[in-house]
PDB file of C-alpha atoms and ligand atoms in Angstrom:
ATOM      1  CA  MET A   1      -0.028  -0.035  -0.043  1.00  0.00           C
ATOM      2  CA  ARG A   2       1.214   3.531  -0.611  1.00  0.00           C
ATOM      3  CA  LEU A   3       2.832   4.862   2.275  1.00  0.00           C
ATOM      4  CA  ASN A   4       0.612   7.975   4.317  1.00  0.00           C
ATOM      5  CA  THR A   5       3.488  10.204   4.142  1.00  0.00           C
ATOM      6  CA  ALA A   6       1.540  12.599   6.212  1.00  0.00           C
ATOM      7  CA  LYS A   7       1.079  10.035   8.964  1.00  0.00           C
ATOM      8  CA  LYS A   8       4.847   9.089   8.736  1.00  0.00           C
ATOM      9  CA  LEU A   9       5.677  12.687   9.530  1.00  0.00           C
ATOM     10  CA  LEU A  10       3.414  12.869  12.533  1.00  0.00           C
ATOM     11  CA  ARG A  11       5.006   9.481  13.499  1.00  0.00           C
ATOM     12  CA  ASP A  12       8.530  10.666  13.375  1.00  0.00           C
ATOM     13  CA  GLY A  13       7.617  13.687  15.620  1.00  0.00           C
ATOM     14  CA  LYS A  14       7.800  16.248  12.471  1.00  0.00           C
ATOM     15  CA  PRO A  15       5.281  18.532  11.542  1.00  0.00           C
ATOM     16  CA  ALA A  16       2.899  17.842   8.668  1.00  0.00           C
ATOM     17  CA  VAL A  17       1.553  21.198   7.130  1.00  0.00           C
ATOM     18  CA  GLY A  18      -1.045  21.897   4.639  1.00  0.00           C
ATOM     19  CA  LEU A  19      -4.249  23.661   3.708  1.00  0.00           C
ATOM     20  CA  TRP A  20      -7.997  23.474   3.837  1.00  0.00           C
ATOM     21  CA  ILE A  21      -9.823  23.326   0.467  1.00  0.00           C
ATOM     22  CA  ASN A  22     -13.032  25.075   0.371  1.00  0.00           C
ATOM     23  CA  MET A  23     -13.576  25.376  -3.254  1.00  0.00           C
ATOM     24  CA  PRO A  24     -14.747  22.364  -5.281  1.00  0.00           C
ATOM     25  CA  SER A  25     -12.216  22.841  -8.460  1.00  0.00           C
ATOM     26  CA  VAL A  26     -10.470  19.814  -9.458  1.00  0.00           C
ATOM     27  CA  VAL A  27      -7.754  22.093 -11.198  1.00  0.00           C
ATOM     28  CA  GLY A  28      -7.364  24.239  -8.158  1.00  0.00           C
ATOM     29  CA  ALA A  29      -6.762  21.103  -6.073  1.00  0.00           C
ATOM     30  CA  GLU A  30      -4.242  20.035  -8.692  1.00  0.00           C
ATOM     31  CA  ALA A  31      -2.693  23.356  -8.467  1.00  0.00           C
ATOM     32  CA  LEU A  32      -2.393  23.540  -4.634  1.00  0.00           C
ATOM     33  CA  ALA A  33      -0.893  19.790  -4.734  1.00  0.00           C
ATOM     34  CA  SER A  34       1.972  21.089  -7.223  1.00  0.00           C
ATOM     35  CA  VAL A  35       3.415  23.330  -4.709  1.00  0.00           C
ATOM     36  CA  GLY A  36       4.447  20.553  -2.522  1.00  0.00           C
ATOM     37  CA  TRP A  37       2.039  20.574   0.874  1.00  0.00           C
ATOM     38  CA  ASP A  38       2.335  17.491   3.094  1.00  0.00           C
ATOM     39  CA  TRP A  39      -1.434  17.104   2.859  1.00  0.00           C
ATOM     40  CA  LEU A  40      -4.228  18.958   1.696  1.00  0.00           C
ATOM     41  CA  THR A  41      -7.770  18.741   3.348  1.00  0.00           C
ATOM     42  CA  LEU A  42     -11.094  18.819   1.711  1.00  0.00           C
ATOM     43  CA  ASP A  43     -13.176  21.150   4.070  1.00  0.00           C
ATOM     44  CA  VAL A  44     -16.618  18.989   3.510  1.00  0.00           C
ATOM     45  CA  GLU A  45     -17.903  20.460   6.843  1.00  0.00           C
ATOM     46  CA  HIS A  46     -18.041  23.928   5.758  1.00  0.00           C
ATOM     47  CA  GLY A  47     -17.284  23.532   2.015  1.00  0.00           C
ATOM     48  CA  CYS A  48     -19.692  22.644  -0.646  1.00  0.00           C
ATOM     49  CA  MET A  49     -18.908  19.392  -2.289  1.00  0.00           C
ATOM     50  CA  ASP A  50     -20.638  16.431  -3.182  1.00  0.00           C
ATOM     51  CA  TYR A  51     -18.850  12.805  -3.049  1.00  0.00           C
ATOM     52  CA  GLU A  52     -18.304  12.653  -6.681  1.00  0.00           C
ATOM     53  CA  THR A  53     -16.591  16.004  -6.463  1.00  0.00           C
ATOM     54  CA  GLN A  54     -14.464  14.933  -3.479  1.00  0.00           C
ATOM     55  CA  GLN A  55     -13.418  11.779  -5.439  1.00  0.00           C
ATOM     56  CA  ASN A  56     -12.165  13.997  -8.234  1.00  0.00           C
ATOM     57  CA  LEU A  57     -10.146  16.230  -5.611  1.00  0.00           C
ATOM     58  CA  PHE A  58      -8.577  13.325  -4.122  1.00  0.00           C
ATOM     59  CA  ILE A  59      -7.534  12.083  -7.692  1.00  0.00           C
ATOM     60  CA  ALA A  60      -6.224  15.421  -8.345  1.00  0.00           C
ATOM     61  CA  ILE A  61      -4.484  15.850  -4.977  1.00  0.00           C
ATOM     62  CA  GLY A  62      -2.768  12.234  -4.822  1.00  0.00           C
ATOM     63  CA  ALA A  63      -1.476  12.362  -8.416  1.00  0.00           C
ATOM     64  CA  ASN A  64       1.275  14.815  -7.183  1.00  0.00           C
ATOM     65  CA  GLY A  65       2.296  13.228  -4.024  1.00  0.00           C
ATOM     66  CA  THR A  66       0.483  15.071  -1.610  1.00  0.00           C
ATOM     67  CA  VAL A  67      -1.841  13.219   0.859  1.00  0.00           C
ATOM     68  CA  PRO A  68      -5.510  13.816   0.482  1.00  0.00           C
ATOM     69  CA  LEU A  69      -7.416  14.164   3.573  1.00  0.00           C
ATOM     70  CA  ALA A  70     -10.992  15.192   4.165  1.00  0.00           C
ATOM     71  CA  ARG A  71     -12.575  17.091   7.225  1.00  0.00           C
ATOM     72  CA  ILE A  72     -16.081  15.448   7.158  1.00  0.00           C
ATOM     73  CA  PRO A  73     -19.266  17.233   8.086  1.00  0.00           C
ATOM     74  CA  GLU A  74     -19.959  15.167  11.165  1.00  0.00           C
ATOM     75  CA  ASN A  75     -18.806  12.206  13.106  1.00  0.00           C
ATOM     76  CA  ASP A  76     -21.069   9.743  11.129  1.00  0.00           C
ATOM     77  CA  THR A  77     -19.749   6.114  10.400  1.00  0.00           C
ATOM     78  CA  ALA A  78     -21.174   5.887   6.789  1.00  0.00           C
ATOM     79  CA  VAL A  79     -19.789   9.259   5.939  1.00  0.00           C
ATOM     80  CA  ILE A  80     -16.416   8.130   6.997  1.00  0.00           C
ATOM     81  CA  LYS A  81     -16.554   4.879   5.147  1.00  0.00           C
ATOM     82  CA  ARG A  82     -17.592   6.539   1.888  1.00  0.00           C
ATOM     83  CA  THR A  83     -15.032   9.327   2.220  1.00  0.00           C
ATOM     84  CA  LEU A  84     -12.128   6.769   3.013  1.00  0.00           C
ATOM     85  CA  ASP A  85     -13.495   4.417   0.125  1.00  0.00           C
ATOM     86  CA  ALA A  86     -13.487   7.564  -2.492  1.00  0.00           C
ATOM     87  CA  GLY A  87      -9.566   7.771  -1.616  1.00  0.00           C
ATOM     88  CA  ALA A  88      -9.183  10.145   1.447  1.00  0.00           C
ATOM     89  CA  TYR A  89      -5.914   8.947   3.448  1.00  0.00           C
ATOM     90  CA  GLY A  90      -7.740  10.039   6.483  1.00  0.00           C
ATOM     91  CA  VAL A  91     -10.346  12.156   7.981  1.00  0.00           C
ATOM     92  CA  VAL A  92     -10.381  15.049  10.339  1.00  0.00           C
ATOM     93  CA  VAL A  93     -13.639  14.574  12.432  1.00  0.00           C
ATOM     94  CA  PRO A  94     -15.444  17.784  13.714  1.00  0.00           C
ATOM     95  CA  MET A  95     -16.423  18.543  17.256  1.00  0.00           C
ATOM     96  CA  VAL A  96     -15.527  15.865  19.119  1.00  0.00           C
ATOM     97  CA  CYS A  97     -16.253  16.060  22.921  1.00  0.00           C
ATOM     98  CA  THR A  98     -16.318  12.803  24.831  1.00  0.00           C
ATOM     99  CA  ALA A  99     -14.159   9.486  24.576  1.00  0.00           C
ATOM    100  CA  GLU A 100     -17.168   7.795  23.122  1.00  0.00           C
ATOM    101  CA  GLU A 101     -17.663  10.091  19.895  1.00  0.00           C
ATOM    102  CA  ALA A 102     -13.786   9.707  19.660  1.00  0.00           C
ATOM    103  CA  LYS A 103     -14.111   5.799  19.576  1.00  0.00           C
ATOM    104  CA  ARG A 104     -16.850   5.832  17.053  1.00  0.00           C
ATOM    105  CA  ALA A 105     -14.723   7.814  14.905  1.00  0.00           C
ATOM    106  CA  ALA A 106     -11.772   5.675  15.317  1.00  0.00           C
ATOM    107  CA  ASP A 107     -13.840   2.494  14.732  1.00  0.00           C
ATOM    108  CA  ALA A 108     -15.113   3.769  11.753  1.00  0.00           C
ATOM    109  CA  CYS A 109     -11.848   4.301  10.180  1.00  0.00           C
ATOM    110  CA  ARG A 110     -10.814   0.603  10.734  1.00  0.00           C
ATOM    111  CA  TYR A 111     -11.590  -2.716   9.254  1.00  0.00           C
ATOM    112  CA  PRO A 112     -12.491  -5.362  11.860  1.00  0.00           C
ATOM    113  CA  PRO A 113     -11.219  -6.664  14.208  1.00  0.00           C
ATOM    114  CA  HIS A 114     -10.193  -3.096  15.237  1.00  0.00           C
ATOM    115  CA  GLY A 115     -13.165  -1.372  13.970  1.00  0.00           C
ATOM    116  CA  VAL A 116     -16.339  -1.485  12.205  1.00  0.00           C
ATOM    117  CA  ARG A 117     -15.605  -0.092   8.329  1.00  0.00           C
ATOM    118  CA  SER A 118     -17.426  -2.051   6.070  1.00  0.00           C
ATOM    119  CA  ALA A 119     -14.984  -4.154   3.797  1.00  0.00           C
ATOM    120  CA  GLY A 120     -16.267  -2.997   0.281  1.00  0.00           C
ATOM    121  CA  GLY A 121     -15.046  -1.434  -2.819  1.00  0.00           C
ATOM    122  CA  GLY A 122     -13.709   1.721  -3.698  1.00  0.00           C
ATOM    123  CA  ARG A 123     -11.265   3.614  -5.923  1.00  0.00           C
ATOM    124  CA  TRP A 124      -8.368   3.264  -3.386  1.00  0.00           C
ATOM    125  CA  ARG A 125      -7.334  -0.113  -4.936  1.00  0.00           C
ATOM    126  CA  TYR A 126      -6.045   1.971  -8.260  1.00  0.00           C
ATOM    127  CA  TRP A 127      -4.342   4.462  -6.315  1.00  0.00           C
ATOM    128  CA  ALA A 128      -3.219   3.097  -2.989  1.00  0.00           C
ATOM    129  CA  GLY A 129      -2.833  -0.431  -3.901  1.00  0.00           C
ATOM    130  CA  THR A 130      -4.287  -3.966  -4.066  1.00  0.00           C
ATOM    131  CA  ASP A 131      -2.923  -4.570  -0.826  1.00  0.00           C
ATOM    132  CA  TYR A 132      -4.595  -1.774   0.883  1.00  0.00           C
ATOM    133  CA  MET A 133      -6.977  -3.829   3.197  1.00  0.00           C
ATOM    134  CA  ASP A 134      -4.000  -5.304   4.657  1.00  0.00           C
ATOM    135  CA  TYR A 135      -2.468  -2.042   5.830  1.00  0.00           C
ATOM    136  CA  ALA A 136      -5.441   0.471   5.689  1.00  0.00           C
ATOM    137  CA  ASN A 137      -5.880   0.469   9.511  1.00  0.00           C
ATOM    138  CA  ASP A 138      -2.263   1.422  10.168  1.00  0.00           C
ATOM    139  CA  GLU A 139      -1.698   3.960   7.448  1.00  0.00           C
ATOM    140  CA  ILE A 140      -5.263   5.739   7.517  1.00  0.00           C
ATOM    141  CA  LEU A 141      -5.505   8.882   9.818  1.00  0.00           C
ATOM    142  CA  CYS A 142      -8.039   9.509  12.221  1.00  0.00           C
ATOM    143  CA  ILE A 143      -7.727  13.095  13.709  1.00  0.00           C
ATOM    144  CA  VAL A 144     -10.517  14.186  15.854  1.00  0.00           C
ATOM    145  CA  MET A 145     -11.247  17.729  16.318  1.00  0.00           C
ATOM    146  CA  ILE A 146     -11.132  19.303  19.801  1.00  0.00           C
ATOM    147  CA  GLU A 147     -13.058  22.702  19.504  1.00  0.00           C
ATOM    148  CA  HIS A 148     -15.427  22.831  22.337  1.00  0.00           C
ATOM    149  CA  VAL A 149     -14.622  23.860  25.838  1.00  0.00           C
ATOM    150  CA  ASP A 150     -16.220  20.479  27.293  1.00  0.00           C
ATOM    151  CA  ALA A 151     -13.699  18.684  24.771  1.00  0.00           C
ATOM    152  CA  VAL A 152     -10.885  20.459  26.138  1.00  0.00           C
ATOM    153  CA  ALA A 153     -11.652  19.357  29.784  1.00  0.00           C
ATOM    154  CA  ARG A 154     -11.836  15.670  28.612  1.00  0.00           C
ATOM    155  CA  ALA A 155      -8.783  16.155  26.022  1.00  0.00           C
ATOM    156  CA  GLU A 156      -6.577  13.313  27.764  1.00  0.00           C
ATOM    157  CA  GLU A 157      -9.425  10.836  27.730  1.00  0.00           C
ATOM    158  CA  ILE A 158     -10.346  11.639  24.056  1.00  0.00           C
ATOM    159  CA  LEU A 159      -6.927  11.411  22.998  1.00  0.00           C
ATOM    160  CA  ALA A 160      -6.234   8.067  24.980  1.00  0.00           C
ATOM    161  CA  VAL A 161      -8.598   6.352  22.761  1.00  0.00           C
ATOM    162  CA  GLU A 162      -6.886   3.666  20.742  1.00  0.00           C
ATOM    163  CA  GLY A 163      -7.120   4.600  17.037  1.00  0.00           C
ATOM    164  CA  VAL A 164      -7.169   8.186  17.333  1.00  0.00           C
ATOM    165  CA  ASP A 165      -3.869   9.280  15.647  1.00  0.00           C
ATOM    166  CA  ALA A 166      -3.855  12.873  16.549  1.00  0.00           C
ATOM    167  CA  CYS A 167      -6.035  15.925  17.465  1.00  0.00           C
ATOM    168  CA  PHE A 168      -6.683  19.220  15.815  1.00  0.00           C
ATOM    169  CA  ILE A 169      -8.168  22.393  17.664  1.00  0.00           C
ATOM    170  CA  GLY A 170     -10.474  24.486  15.775  1.00  0.00           C
ATOM    171  CA  PRO A 171      -9.834  27.822  17.618  1.00  0.00           C
ATOM    172  CA  SER A 172     -13.028  29.848  16.080  1.00  0.00           C
ATOM    173  CA  ASP A 173     -15.591  27.140  17.624  1.00  0.00           C
ATOM    174  CA  LEU A 174     -13.385  26.775  20.748  1.00  0.00           C
ATOM    175  CA  SER A 175     -13.646  30.665  21.333  1.00  0.00           C
ATOM    176  CA  TRP A 176     -17.479  30.433  20.342  1.00  0.00           C
ATOM    177  CA  SER A 177     -17.763  27.753  22.994  1.00  0.00           C
ATOM    178  CA  MET A 178     -16.242  29.787  25.626  1.00  0.00           C
ATOM    179  CA  GLY A 179     -18.658  32.794  25.072  1.00  0.00           C
ATOM    180  CA  LEU A 180     -16.023  34.806  23.260  1.00  0.00           C
ATOM    181  CA  ARG A 181     -17.771  35.211  19.847  1.00  0.00           C
ATOM    182  CA  GLY A 182     -14.612  34.450  18.060  1.00  0.00           C
ATOM    183  CA  LYS A 183     -12.332  36.556  20.112  1.00  0.00           C
ATOM    184  CA  ARG A 184      -9.093  35.024  21.378  1.00  0.00           C
ATOM    185  CA  ASP A 185      -7.999  35.925  24.864  1.00  0.00           C
ATOM    186  CA  GLU A 186      -5.840  34.345  27.636  1.00  0.00           C
ATOM    187  CA  ARG A 187      -8.297  31.730  28.705  1.00  0.00           C
ATOM    188  CA  HIS A 188      -8.393  30.679  25.003  1.00  0.00           C
ATOM    189  CA  ALA A 189      -4.519  30.658  24.718  1.00  0.00           C
ATOM    190  CA  GLU A 190      -4.611  28.441  28.116  1.00  0.00           C
ATOM    191  CA  ALA A 191      -7.281  26.056  26.582  1.00  0.00           C
ATOM    192  CA  ILE A 192      -5.043  25.479  23.738  1.00  0.00           C
ATOM    193  CA  GLN A 193      -1.983  24.875  25.659  1.00  0.00           C
ATOM    194  CA  ARG A 194      -3.864  22.204  27.688  1.00  0.00           C
ATOM    195  CA  VAL A 195      -4.754  20.370  24.662  1.00  0.00           C
ATOM    196  CA  LEU A 196      -1.236  20.515  23.529  1.00  0.00           C
ATOM    197  CA  GLU A 197      -0.210  19.029  26.779  1.00  0.00           C
ATOM    198  CA  ALA A 198      -2.823  16.361  26.919  1.00  0.00           C
ATOM    199  CA  GLY A 199      -1.431  15.334  23.184  1.00  0.00           C
ATOM    200  CA  LYS A 200       2.193  15.173  25.222  1.00  0.00           C
ATOM    201  CA  LYS A 201       0.838  13.038  28.223  1.00  0.00           C
ATOM    202  CA  THR A 202      -0.734  10.442  25.579  1.00  0.00           C
ATOM    203  CA  GLY A 203       1.840  10.492  23.269  1.00  0.00           C
ATOM    204  CA  LYS A 204      -0.693  11.759  20.514  1.00  0.00           C
ATOM    205  CA  PRO A 205       0.275  14.888  18.052  1.00  0.00           C
ATOM    206  CA  ALA A 206      -1.810  17.731  18.062  1.00  0.00           C
ATOM    207  CA  GLY A 207      -2.821  20.066  15.351  1.00  0.00           C
ATOM    208  CA  ILE A 208      -4.289  23.551  14.859  1.00  0.00           C
ATOM    209  CA  HIS A 209      -5.801  25.716  12.460  1.00  0.00           C
ATOM    210  CA  CYS A 210      -3.378  28.772  11.732  1.00  0.00           C
ATOM    211  CA  MET A 211      -4.319  32.317   9.993  1.00  0.00           C
ATOM    212  CA  SER A 212      -1.090  32.716   8.497  1.00  0.00           C
ATOM    213  CA  PRO A 213       2.107  31.224   7.674  1.00  0.00           C
ATOM    214  CA  GLU A 214       3.682  33.042  10.451  1.00  0.00           C
ATOM    215  CA  GLU A 215       1.247  31.529  12.890  1.00  0.00           C
ATOM    216  CA  VAL A 216       2.208  28.245  11.496  1.00  0.00           C
ATOM    217  CA  GLY A 217       5.761  29.186  12.697  1.00  0.00           C
ATOM    218  CA  GLN A 218       4.760  30.126  15.881  1.00  0.00           C
ATOM    219  CA  ARG A 219       2.692  27.028  16.467  1.00  0.00           C
ATOM    220  CA  MET A 220       5.475  24.753  15.598  1.00  0.00           C
ATOM    221  CA  GLU A 221       7.738  26.263  18.093  1.00  0.00           C
ATOM    222  CA  GLN A 222       5.123  25.869  20.383  1.00  0.00           C
ATOM    223  CA  GLY A 223       4.927  21.931  19.595  1.00  0.00           C
ATOM    224  CA  PHE A 224       2.094  21.590  17.370  1.00  0.00           C
ATOM    225  CA  GLN A 225       2.632  19.047  14.509  1.00  0.00           C
ATOM    226  CA  PHE A 226      -0.662  18.885  12.414  1.00  0.00           C
ATOM    227  CA  LEU A 227      -0.639  22.460  10.921  1.00  0.00           C
ATOM    228  CA  ALA A 228      -3.242  24.047   8.468  1.00  0.00           C
ATOM    229  CA  CYS A 229      -2.171  27.188   6.962  1.00  0.00           C
ATOM    230  CA  GLN A 230      -5.674  28.947   5.999  1.00  0.00           C
ATOM    231  CA  ASN A 231      -7.671  27.801   3.299  1.00  0.00           C
ATOM    232  CA  ASP A 232      -7.618  28.234  -0.520  1.00  0.00           C
ATOM    233  CA  ALA A 233     -10.326  31.096  -0.870  1.00  0.00           C
ATOM    234  CA  ALA A 234      -8.809  33.061   1.854  1.00  0.00           C
ATOM    235  CA  PHE A 235      -5.538  32.907  -0.223  1.00  0.00           C
ATOM    236  CA  MET A 236      -7.335  33.658  -3.302  1.00  0.00           C
ATOM    237  CA  MET A 237      -9.005  36.824  -1.553  1.00  0.00           C
ATOM    238  CA  THR A 238      -5.696  37.781   0.183  1.00  0.00           C
ATOM    239  CA  GLY A 239      -4.073  38.028  -3.420  1.00  0.00           C
ATOM    240  CA  VAL A 240      -7.107  39.229  -5.139  1.00  0.00           C
ATOM    241  CA  ASN A 241      -7.349  42.201  -2.619  1.00  0.00           C
ATOM    242  CA  ALA A 242      -3.657  43.060  -2.696  1.00  0.00           C
ATOM    243  CA  ALA A 243      -3.918  43.204  -6.522  1.00  0.00           C
ATOM    244  CA  PHE A 244      -7.081  45.558  -6.593  1.00  0.00           C
ATOM    245  CA  ARG A 245      -5.343  47.823  -3.993  1.00  0.00           C
ATOM    246  CA  ALA A 246      -2.422  48.075  -6.182  1.00  0.00           C
ATOM    247  CA  VAL A 247      -4.235  48.790  -9.283  1.00  0.00           C
ATOM    248  CA  ASN A 248      -6.540  51.082  -7.727  1.00  0.00           C
ATOM    249  CA  ALA A 249      -3.424  53.076  -6.252  1.00  0.00           C
ATOM    250  CA  ALA A 250      -1.895  53.056  -9.757  1.00  0.00           C
ATOM    251  CA  ARG A 251      -5.290  54.500 -10.989  1.00  0.00           C
ATOM    252  CA  ALA A 252      -5.280  57.368  -8.547  1.00  0.00           C
ATOM    253  CA  ALA A 253      -2.000  58.262  -9.261  1.00  0.00           C
ATOM    254  CA  LEU A 254      -2.776  58.879 -12.721  1.00  0.00           C
ATOM    255  CA  LYS A 255      -1.438  62.468 -13.575  1.00  0.00           C
ATOM    256  CA  GLN A 256      -3.449  62.646 -16.783  1.00  0.00           C
ATOM    257  CA  PRO A 257      -5.281  60.370 -18.999  1.00  0.00           C
ATOM    258  CA  VAL A 258      -3.126  58.245 -21.253  1.00  0.00           C
ATOM    259  CA  PHE A 259      -6.043  57.080 -23.289  1.00  0.00           C
ATOM    260  CA  ALA A 260      -7.162  58.049 -26.585  1.00  0.00           C
ATOM    261  CA  GLY A 261     -11.016  59.036 -26.960  1.00  0.00           C
TER     262      GLY A 261
HETATM  263  C1  3PY B   1     -12.087  26.317  13.862  1.00  0.00           C
HETATM  264  O1  3PY B   1     -11.515  27.304  14.100  1.00  0.00           O
HETATM  265  O2  3PY B   1     -13.534  26.070  14.432  1.00  0.00           O
HETATM  266  C2  3PY B   1     -12.185  25.385  13.032  1.00  0.00           C
HETATM  267  O3  3PY B   1     -12.927  24.278  12.615  1.00  0.00           O
HETATM  268  C3  3PY B   1     -11.062  25.461  12.094  1.00  0.00           C
HETATM  269  O4  3PY B   1     -10.789  24.613  10.924  1.00  0.00           O
HETATM  270 MG1   MG B   2     -14.814  24.348  13.667  1.00  0.00          MG
END
C-alpha cells in the first residue's frame, strides 16, 4: 500500500503542514498539490462538495504525491466509510467532545477486528494499491477535532482512545463555545496549551488551524505538529485584494489620462 507520508511525518515527531480546500475545483486542487504541501484537506464540513467532487479532488491531490484528507461534516460511520472509499487517506472529524465520540470515529476508520469499517470496494485499489486492506488500519489517519470547551476538559481521555492518531484544535469554534464570540484571550490560549499538553501525555500529536504562515511557524515552535495554513479561498482573496488595491492606487496616481478618445 502507498505510504501515508503525512502520518509518517507525525509518527516521526515532525510537522505535517497543509491547508484546507473549500472551493470544489479539480484544477485548483491540482494546482495547490503541485506546490508540495504535505497534505491537503477537503473541507466538507464548511465547503460545498458532493461525494463525486470529493473523489475527483482526491485524484487530483494524490497525483502529485500530496496526501489527500477530508474534514467530514459530522462524526458519522457511513460518511467516514464513503470518504475513505473515495480515496481520502484520513479524516478530520469535527466537534468530538467525549471519549465515546472519539471511539466512534476511530472505529469507523478501521476494518474489523479493530473497527467497524465495511470491507467494500472503492477507488483506493487503483491509487493506494491492491494490498490496501492489509495495511489501511495502520496507514489511515483518524484526527479528532477538539473545538469545544467541554472537549478541552476531556482532552486526555479523548486522545487516549486507541485508533485516534492525533487531534486538531478549531480555535474559532473553541472561542464561541467559551462565550468569546470568535475573539481570543488568555483563557483561550490556556485551553489551547492544555490540549497540547494532553497530546504530550498521551503520545498523540496535536494540530491547530492557523491564520497565516507566521502563525504556523509560531505554533510549530509551541509544539504543534499537524498545521493547517488557512484555506484556498482565503489565499485567493488575500492575493486578489492586494492586486485590486495596487491597481486602484495606480489609477489614483495617474496624472493625466493616457487614453485616446
Ligand atoms: C475552527 O476554528 O473552529 C475550525 O474548525 C478551523 O478549521
Ligand atoms: Mg470548527
